[in-house]
Amino acid sequence: MENLNLAIRLRESGKLEEARTMLLELVETEPENPSVWYQCAWVHDSLGLEKEAVPFYKAALAGGLAVEEKPGAYLGLGSTFRALGDYSEARNIFEQAMTEFPDHREFPVFLAMVLYNLQDYSKAMEILLNQLAQTSSDSGIRQYARAISYYADKLDQRWDG
């Protein structure tokens, strides 16, 4: 665990290549530790090595990753699929994450980005408007939250007679 913590500190301090080297070694020596796989995925993503990150995210999630790390792994994997242009996989990951962690507001927002990429603009806007209406602390948004929520799924509707 000490080596994993050191690798995390290296990543956090921007020493990404050093962290990557250490994490790749840890994957070999501690293949049963899903946190190692997750951190290895994260450092690959941080280095712009998205394709290389995917199998590490998958292994971390399949390996029984701790519940406190799972949302980050879902977010990382879904975002990585989106960045790679694999929008259907990204959508699947974010929908799975939303089912498993319904109180995590970040997943619908990232799903909305994927829906935008899939050209489902209406659904993407609906999700974002509802998230805005439900979470904003801005007084103007709060004042009109009901209207924002009401119109969220009616953006193309007209009331001109």
mmCIF file with all atom_site columns, C-alpha atoms in Angstrom:
data_model
loop_
_atom_site.group_PDB
_atom_site.id
_atom_site.type_symbol
_atom_site.label_atom_id
_atom_site.label_alt_id
_atom_site.label_comp_id
_atom_site.label_asym_id
_atom_site.label_entity_id
_atom_site.label_seq_id
_atom_site.pdbx_PDB_ins_code
_atom_site.Cartn_x
_atom_site.Cartn_y
_atom_site.Cartn_z
_atom_site.occupancy
_atom_site.B_iso_or_equiv
_atom_site.pdbx_formal_charge
_atom_site.auth_seq_id
_atom_site.auth_comp_id
_atom_site.auth_asym_id
_atom_site.auth_atom_id
_atom_site.pdbx_PDB_model_num
ATOM 1   C CA . MET A 1 1   ? 0.000   0.000  0.000   1.00 0.00 ? 1   MET A CA 1
ATOM 2   C CA . GLU A 1 2   ? 2.936   2.303  0.673   1.00 0.00 ? 2   GLU A CA 1
ATOM 3   C CA . ASN A 1 3   ? 4.081   2.050  -2.960  1.00 0.00 ? 3   ASN A CA 1
ATOM 4   C CA . LEU A 1 4   ? 0.570   2.765  -4.195  1.00 0.00 ? 4   LEU A CA 1
ATOM 5   C CA . ASN A 1 5   ? 0.362   5.873  -2.002  1.00 0.00 ? 5   ASN A CA 1
ATOM 6   C CA . LEU A 1 6   ? 3.732   7.030  -3.305  1.00 0.00 ? 6   LEU A CA 1
ATOM 7   C CA . ALA A 1 7   ? 2.582   6.531  -6.901  1.00 0.00 ? 7   ALA A CA 1
ATOM 8   C CA . ILE A 1 8   ? -0.565  8.548  -6.175  1.00 0.00 ? 8   ILE A CA 1
ATOM 9   C CA . ARG A 1 9   ? 1.506   11.365 -4.682  1.00 0.00 ? 9   ARG A CA 1
ATOM 10  C CA . LEU A 1 10  ? 3.750   11.322 -7.754  1.00 0.00 ? 10  LEU A CA 1
ATOM 11  C CA . ARG A 1 11  ? 0.704   11.583 -10.030 1.00 0.00 ? 11  ARG A CA 1
ATOM 12  C CA . GLU A 1 12  ? -0.786  14.365 -7.947  1.00 0.00 ? 12  GLU A CA 1
ATOM 13  C CA . SER A 1 13  ? 2.463   16.317 -8.042  1.00 0.00 ? 13  SER A CA 1
ATOM 14  C CA . GLY A 1 14  ? 2.665   16.079 -11.829 1.00 0.00 ? 14  GLY A CA 1
ATOM 15  C CA . LYS A 1 15  ? 5.375   13.430 -12.015 1.00 0.00 ? 15  LYS A CA 1
ATOM 16  C CA . LEU A 1 16  ? 3.230   11.391 -14.339 1.00 0.00 ? 16  LEU A CA 1
ATOM 17  C CA . GLU A 1 17  ? 5.891   9.251  -16.040 1.00 0.00 ? 17  GLU A CA 1
ATOM 18  C CA . GLU A 1 18  ? 7.394   8.274  -12.691 1.00 0.00 ? 18  GLU A CA 1
ATOM 19  C CA . ALA A 1 19  ? 3.943   7.420  -11.373 1.00 0.00 ? 19  ALA A CA 1
ATOM 20  C CA . ARG A 1 20  ? 3.149   5.435  -14.513 1.00 0.00 ? 20  ARG A CA 1
ATOM 21  C CA . THR A 1 21  ? 6.330   3.382  -14.237 1.00 0.00 ? 21  THR A CA 1
ATOM 22  C CA . MET A 1 22  ? 5.640   2.615  -10.600 1.00 0.00 ? 22  MET A CA 1
ATOM 23  C CA . LEU A 1 23  ? 1.984   1.751  -11.236 1.00 0.00 ? 23  LEU A CA 1
ATOM 24  C CA . LEU A 1 24  ? 2.808   -0.571 -14.137 1.00 0.00 ? 24  LEU A CA 1
ATOM 25  C CA . GLU A 1 25  ? 5.182   -2.412 -11.810 1.00 0.00 ? 25  GLU A CA 1
ATOM 26  C CA . LEU A 1 26  ? 2.471   -2.572 -9.145  1.00 0.00 ? 26  LEU A CA 1
ATOM 27  C CA . VAL A 1 27  ? 0.003   -4.042 -11.646 1.00 0.00 ? 27  VAL A CA 1
ATOM 28  C CA . GLU A 1 28  ? 2.508   -6.882 -12.112 1.00 0.00 ? 28  GLU A CA 1
ATOM 29  C CA . THR A 1 29  ? 3.210   -7.413 -8.421  1.00 0.00 ? 29  THR A CA 1
ATOM 30  C CA . GLU A 1 30  ? -0.323  -6.745 -7.079  1.00 0.00 ? 30  GLU A CA 1
ATOM 31  C CA . PRO A 1 31  ? -2.682  -7.854 -9.869  1.00 0.00 ? 31  PRO A CA 1
ATOM 32  C CA . GLU A 1 32  ? -5.439  -8.596 -7.353  1.00 0.00 ? 32  GLU A CA 1
ATOM 33  C CA . ASN A 1 33  ? -5.556  -4.986 -6.119  1.00 0.00 ? 33  ASN A CA 1
ATOM 34  C CA . PRO A 1 34  ? -8.230  -3.085 -8.088  1.00 0.00 ? 34  PRO A CA 1
ATOM 35  C CA . SER A 1 35  ? -7.016  0.247  -6.673  1.00 0.00 ? 35  SER A CA 1
ATOM 36  C CA . VAL A 1 36  ? -3.706  -0.289 -8.450  1.00 0.00 ? 36  VAL A CA 1
ATOM 37  C CA . TRP A 1 37  ? -5.542  -0.871 -11.739 1.00 0.00 ? 37  TRP A CA 1
ATOM 38  C CA . TYR A 1 38  ? -7.651  2.248  -11.176 1.00 0.00 ? 38  TYR A CA 1
ATOM 39  C CA . GLN A 1 39  ? -4.672  4.446  -10.418 1.00 0.00 ? 39  GLN A CA 1
ATOM 40  C CA . CYS A 1 40  ? -2.861  3.025  -13.424 1.00 0.00 ? 40  CYS A CA 1
ATOM 41  C CA . ALA A 1 41  ? -5.836  3.931  -15.625 1.00 0.00 ? 41  ALA A CA 1
ATOM 42  C CA . TRP A 1 42  ? -5.922  7.422  -14.138 1.00 0.00 ? 42  TRP A CA 1
ATOM 43  C CA . VAL A 1 43  ? -2.259  8.105  -14.821 1.00 0.00 ? 43  VAL A CA 1
ATOM 44  C CA . HIS A 1 44  ? -2.602  6.860  -18.402 1.00 0.00 ? 44  HIS A CA 1
ATOM 45  C CA . ASP A 1 45  ? -5.530  9.230  -18.892 1.00 0.00 ? 45  ASP A CA 1
ATOM 46  C CA . SER A 1 46  ? -3.517  12.067 -17.379 1.00 0.00 ? 46  SER A CA 1
ATOM 47  C CA . LEU A 1 47  ? -0.765  11.391 -19.897 1.00 0.00 ? 47  LEU A CA 1
ATOM 48  C CA . GLY A 1 48  ? -3.189  11.480 -22.828 1.00 0.00 ? 48  GLY A CA 1
ATOM 49  C CA . LEU A 1 49  ? -2.945  7.714  -23.291 1.00 0.00 ? 49  LEU A CA 1
ATOM 50  C CA . GLU A 1 50  ? -6.680  7.129  -23.365 1.00 0.00 ? 50  GLU A CA 1
ATOM 51  C CA . LYS A 1 51  ? -6.640  3.873  -25.358 1.00 0.00 ? 51  LYS A CA 1
ATOM 52  C CA . GLU A 1 52  ? -4.133  2.406  -22.927 1.00 0.00 ? 52  GLU A CA 1
ATOM 53  C CA . ALA A 1 53  ? -6.249  3.507  -19.955 1.00 0.00 ? 53  ALA A CA 1
ATOM 54  C CA . VAL A 1 54  ? -9.383  1.571  -20.959 1.00 0.00 ? 54  VAL A CA 1
ATOM 55  C CA . PRO A 1 55  ? -8.268  -1.963 -19.983 1.00 0.00 ? 55  PRO A CA 1
ATOM 56  C CA . PHE A 1 56  ? -7.006  -0.681 -16.637 1.00 0.00 ? 56  PHE A CA 1
ATOM 57  C CA . TYR A 1 57  ? -10.370 0.958  -15.867 1.00 0.00 ? 57  TYR A CA 1
ATOM 58  C CA . LYS A 1 58  ? -12.206 -2.195 -16.891 1.00 0.00 ? 58  LYS A CA 1
ATOM 59  C CA . ALA A 1 59  ? -9.977  -4.393 -14.725 1.00 0.00 ? 59  ALA A CA 1
ATOM 60  C CA . ALA A 1 60  ? -10.426 -2.075 -11.735 1.00 0.00 ? 60  ALA A CA 1
ATOM 61  C CA . LEU A 1 61  ? -14.222 -2.132 -12.039 1.00 0.00 ? 61  LEU A CA 1
ATOM 62  C CA . ALA A 1 62  ? -14.335 -5.887 -12.652 1.00 0.00 ? 62  ALA A CA 1
ATOM 63  C CA . GLY A 1 63  ? -11.959 -6.536 -9.766  1.00 0.00 ? 63  GLY A CA 1
ATOM 64  C CA . GLY A 1 64  ? -14.178 -5.289 -6.983  1.00 0.00 ? 64  GLY A CA 1
ATOM 65  C CA . LEU A 1 65  ? -13.039 -1.703 -6.669  1.00 0.00 ? 65  LEU A CA 1
ATOM 66  C CA . ALA A 1 66  ? -13.935 -0.074 -3.344  1.00 0.00 ? 66  ALA A CA 1
ATOM 67  C CA . VAL A 1 67  ? -17.233 1.801  -3.375  1.00 0.00 ? 67  VAL A CA 1
ATOM 68  C CA . GLU A 1 68  ? -15.510 5.134  -2.675  1.00 0.00 ? 68  GLU A CA 1
ATOM 69  C CA . GLU A 1 69  ? -13.305 4.738  -5.779  1.00 0.00 ? 69  GLU A CA 1
ATOM 70  C CA . LYS A 1 70  ? -15.932 3.321  -8.104  1.00 0.00 ? 70  LYS A CA 1
ATOM 71  C CA . PRO A 1 71  ? -17.575 6.616  -9.130  1.00 0.00 ? 71  PRO A CA 1
ATOM 72  C CA . GLY A 1 72  ? -14.208 8.003  -10.206 1.00 0.00 ? 72  GLY A CA 1
ATOM 73  C CA . ALA A 1 73  ? -13.487 4.883  -12.221 1.00 0.00 ? 73  ALA A CA 1
ATOM 74  C CA . TYR A 1 74  ? -16.878 5.053  -13.923 1.00 0.00 ? 74  TYR A CA 1
ATOM 75  C CA . LEU A 1 75  ? -16.351 8.722  -14.699 1.00 0.00 ? 75  LEU A CA 1
ATOM 76  C CA . GLY A 1 76  ? -12.839 8.076  -16.004 1.00 0.00 ? 76  GLY A CA 1
ATOM 77  C CA . LEU A 1 77  ? -13.898 5.156  -18.201 1.00 0.00 ? 77  LEU A CA 1
ATOM 78  C CA . GLY A 1 78  ? -16.977 6.895  -19.566 1.00 0.00 ? 78  GLY A CA 1
ATOM 79  C CA . SER A 1 79  ? -15.036 10.082 -20.288 1.00 0.00 ? 79  SER A CA 1
ATOM 80  C CA . THR A 1 80  ? -12.277 8.089  -21.926 1.00 0.00 ? 80  THR A CA 1
ATOM 81  C CA . PHE A 1 81  ? -14.738 6.319  -24.215 1.00 0.00 ? 81  PHE A CA 1
ATOM 82  C CA . ARG A 1 82  ? -16.252 9.706  -25.081 1.00 0.00 ? 82  ARG A CA 1
ATOM 83  C CA . ALA A 1 83  ? -12.822 11.177 -25.821 1.00 0.00 ? 83  ALA A CA 1
ATOM 84  C CA . LEU A 1 84  ? -12.090 8.210  -28.084 1.00 0.00 ? 84  LEU A CA 1
ATOM 85  C CA . GLY A 1 85  ? -15.366 8.743  -29.945 1.00 0.00 ? 85  GLY A CA 1
ATOM 86  C CA . ASP A 1 86  ? -16.948 5.531  -28.663 1.00 0.00 ? 86  ASP A CA 1
ATOM 87  C CA . TYR A 1 87  ? -20.152 7.291  -27.672 1.00 0.00 ? 87  TYR A CA 1
ATOM 88  C CA . SER A 1 88  ? -22.338 4.214  -27.271 1.00 0.00 ? 88  SER A CA 1
ATOM 89  C CA . GLU A 1 89  ? -19.882 2.691  -24.779 1.00 0.00 ? 89  GLU A CA 1
ATOM 90  C CA . ALA A 1 90  ? -19.628 6.020  -22.958 1.00 0.00 ? 90  ALA A CA 1
ATOM 91  C CA . ARG A 1 91  ? -23.413 6.179  -22.759 1.00 0.00 ? 91  ARG A CA 1
ATOM 92  C CA . ASN A 1 92  ? -23.573 2.630  -21.370 1.00 0.00 ? 92  ASN A CA 1
ATOM 93  C CA . ILE A 1 93  ? -20.976 3.407  -18.696 1.00 0.00 ? 93  ILE A CA 1
ATOM 94  C CA . PHE A 1 94  ? -22.680 6.618  -17.554 1.00 0.00 ? 94  PHE A CA 1
ATOM 95  C CA . GLU A 1 95  ? -26.105 4.950  -17.490 1.00 0.00 ? 95  GLU A CA 1
ATOM 96  C CA . GLN A 1 96  ? -24.679 2.074  -15.441 1.00 0.00 ? 96  GLN A CA 1
ATOM 97  C CA . ALA A 1 97  ? -23.043 4.573  -13.069 1.00 0.00 ? 97  ALA A CA 1
ATOM 98  C CA . MET A 1 98  ? -26.320 6.478  -12.708 1.00 0.00 ? 98  MET A CA 1
ATOM 99  C CA . THR A 1 99  ? -28.089 3.242  -11.778 1.00 0.00 ? 99  THR A CA 1
ATOM 100 C CA . GLU A 1 100 ? -25.462 2.319  -9.225  1.00 0.00 ? 100 GLU A CA 1
ATOM 101 C CA . PHE A 1 101 ? -24.946 5.849  -7.862  1.00 0.00 ? 101 PHE A CA 1
ATOM 102 C CA . PRO A 1 102 ? -28.236 7.733  -8.408  1.00 0.00 ? 102 PRO A CA 1
ATOM 103 C CA . ASP A 1 103 ? -27.245 10.576 -6.081  1.00 0.00 ? 103 ASP A CA 1
ATOM 104 C CA . HIS A 1 104 ? -24.069 11.438 -8.003  1.00 0.00 ? 104 HIS A CA 1
ATOM 105 C CA . ARG A 1 105 ? -24.994 14.477 -10.079 1.00 0.00 ? 105 ARG A CA 1
ATOM 106 C CA . GLU A 1 106 ? -21.849 14.335 -12.231 1.00 0.00 ? 106 GLU A CA 1
ATOM 107 C CA . PHE A 1 107 ? -23.024 11.294 -14.191 1.00 0.00 ? 107 PHE A CA 1
ATOM 108 C CA . PRO A 1 108 ? -26.109 12.870 -15.819 1.00 0.00 ? 108 PRO A CA 1
ATOM 109 C CA . VAL A 1 109 ? -24.011 15.893 -16.789 1.00 0.00 ? 109 VAL A CA 1
ATOM 110 C CA . PHE A 1 110 ? -21.401 13.705 -18.480 1.00 0.00 ? 110 PHE A CA 1
ATOM 111 C CA . LEU A 1 111 ? -24.183 11.656 -20.080 1.00 0.00 ? 111 LEU A CA 1
ATOM 112 C CA . ALA A 1 112 ? -25.550 14.906 -21.520 1.00 0.00 ? 112 ALA A CA 1
ATOM 113 C CA . MET A 1 113 ? -22.182 15.526 -23.184 1.00 0.00 ? 113 MET A CA 1
ATOM 114 C CA . VAL A 1 114 ? -22.343 12.068 -24.757 1.00 0.00 ? 114 VAL A CA 1
ATOM 115 C CA . LEU A 1 115 ? -25.916 12.663 -25.904 1.00 0.00 ? 115 LEU A CA 1
ATOM 116 C CA . TYR A 1 116 ? -24.718 15.874 -27.542 1.00 0.00 ? 116 TYR A CA 1
ATOM 117 C CA . ASN A 1 117 ? -22.067 13.840 -29.369 1.00 0.00 ? 117 ASN A CA 1
ATOM 118 C CA . LEU A 1 118 ? -24.808 11.402 -30.421 1.00 0.00 ? 118 LEU A CA 1
ATOM 119 C CA . GLN A 1 119 ? -26.768 14.415 -31.737 1.00 0.00 ? 119 GLN A CA 1
ATOM 120 C CA . ASP A 1 120 ? -29.578 13.896 -29.232 1.00 0.00 ? 120 ASP A CA 1
ATOM 121 C CA . TYR A 1 121 ? -29.545 17.602 -28.471 1.00 0.00 ? 121 TYR A CA 1
ATOM 122 C CA . SER A 1 122 ? -33.008 17.778 -26.932 1.00 0.00 ? 122 SER A CA 1
ATOM 123 C CA . LYS A 1 123 ? -32.315 15.069 -24.358 1.00 0.00 ? 123 LYS A CA 1
ATOM 124 C CA . ALA A 1 124 ? -28.894 16.549 -23.588 1.00 0.00 ? 124 ALA A CA 1
ATOM 125 C CA . MET A 1 125 ? -30.424 19.973 -22.949 1.00 0.00 ? 125 MET A CA 1
ATOM 126 C CA . GLU A 1 126 ? -33.237 18.468 -20.879 1.00 0.00 ? 126 GLU A CA 1
ATOM 127 C CA . ILE A 1 127 ? -30.740 16.731 -18.602 1.00 0.00 ? 127 ILE A CA 1
ATOM 128 C CA . LEU A 1 128 ? -28.578 19.825 -18.211 1.00 0.00 ? 128 LEU A CA 1
ATOM 129 C CA . LEU A 1 129 ? -31.492 22.158 -17.566 1.00 0.00 ? 129 LEU A CA 1
ATOM 130 C CA . ASN A 1 130 ? -32.913 19.827 -14.923 1.00 0.00 ? 130 ASN A CA 1
ATOM 131 C CA . GLN A 1 131 ? -29.521 19.494 -13.251 1.00 0.00 ? 131 GLN A CA 1
ATOM 132 C CA . LEU A 1 132 ? -29.156 23.272 -13.276 1.00 0.00 ? 132 LEU A CA 1
ATOM 133 C CA . ALA A 1 133 ? -32.620 23.832 -11.838 1.00 0.00 ? 133 ALA A CA 1
ATOM 134 C CA . GLN A 1 134 ? -32.070 21.219 -9.121  1.00 0.00 ? 134 GLN A CA 1
ATOM 135 C CA . THR A 1 135 ? -28.557 22.136 -8.027  1.00 0.00 ? 135 THR A CA 1
ATOM 136 C CA . SER A 1 136 ? -27.882 25.813 -8.640  1.00 0.00 ? 136 SER A CA 1
ATOM 137 C CA . SER A 1 137 ? -27.566 28.133 -5.687  1.00 0.00 ? 137 SER A CA 1
ATOM 138 C CA . ASP A 1 138 ? -27.775 31.205 -7.927  1.00 0.00 ? 138 ASP A CA 1
ATOM 139 C CA . SER A 1 139 ? -30.728 33.338 -6.812  1.00 0.00 ? 139 SER A CA 1
ATOM 140 C CA . GLY A 1 140 ? -31.945 33.986 -10.355 1.00 0.00 ? 140 GLY A CA 1
ATOM 141 C CA . ILE A 1 141 ? -31.850 30.301 -11.256 1.00 0.00 ? 141 ILE A CA 1
ATOM 142 C CA . ARG A 1 142 ? -33.566 29.430 -7.954  1.00 0.00 ? 142 ARG A CA 1
ATOM 143 C CA . GLN A 1 143 ? -36.293 32.000 -8.683  1.00 0.00 ? 143 GLN A CA 1
ATOM 144 C CA . TYR A 1 144 ? -37.066 30.382 -12.055 1.00 0.00 ? 144 TYR A CA 1
ATOM 145 C CA . ALA A 1 145 ? -36.199 26.759 -11.248 1.00 0.00 ? 145 ALA A CA 1
ATOM 146 C CA . ARG A 1 146 ? -39.788 25.557 -11.755 1.00 0.00 ? 146 ARG A CA 1
ATOM 147 C CA . ALA A 1 147 ? -40.002 27.206 -15.161 1.00 0.00 ? 147 ALA A CA 1
ATOM 148 C CA . ILE A 1 148 ? -36.593 25.847 -16.187 1.00 0.00 ? 148 ILE A CA 1
ATOM 149 C CA . SER A 1 149 ? -37.650 22.343 -15.171 1.00 0.00 ? 149 SER A CA 1
ATOM 150 C CA . TYR A 1 150 ? -41.010 22.706 -16.890 1.00 0.00 ? 150 TYR A CA 1
ATOM 151 C CA . TYR A 1 151 ? -39.495 23.755 -20.219 1.00 0.00 ? 151 TYR A CA 1
ATOM 152 C CA . ALA A 1 152 ? -36.542 21.325 -20.048 1.00 0.00 ? 152 ALA A CA 1
ATOM 153 C CA . ASP A 1 153 ? -38.321 18.699 -22.151 1.00 0.00 ? 153 ASP A CA 1
ATOM 154 C CA . LYS A 1 154 ? -40.367 21.179 -24.204 1.00 0.00 ? 154 LYS A CA 1
ATOM 155 C CA . LEU A 1 155 ? -37.674 23.192 -25.941 1.00 0.00 ? 155 LEU A CA 1
ATOM 156 C CA . ASP A 1 156 ? -39.156 22.610 -29.391 1.00 0.00 ? 156 ASP A CA 1
ATOM 157 C CA . GLN A 1 157 ? -42.763 23.212 -28.351 1.00 0.00 ? 157 GLN A CA 1
ATOM 158 C CA . ARG A 1 158 ? -44.484 26.426 -29.375 1.00 0.00 ? 158 ARG A CA 1
ATOM 159 C CA . TRP A 1 159 ? -47.552 28.040 -27.833 1.00 0.00 ? 159 TRP A CA 1
ATOM 160 C CA . ASP A 1 160 ? -48.506 30.394 -30.638 1.00 0.00 ? 160 ASP A CA 1
ATOM 161 C CA . GLY A 1 161 ? -52.049 29.206 -31.095 1.00 0.00 ? 161 GLY A CA 1
#
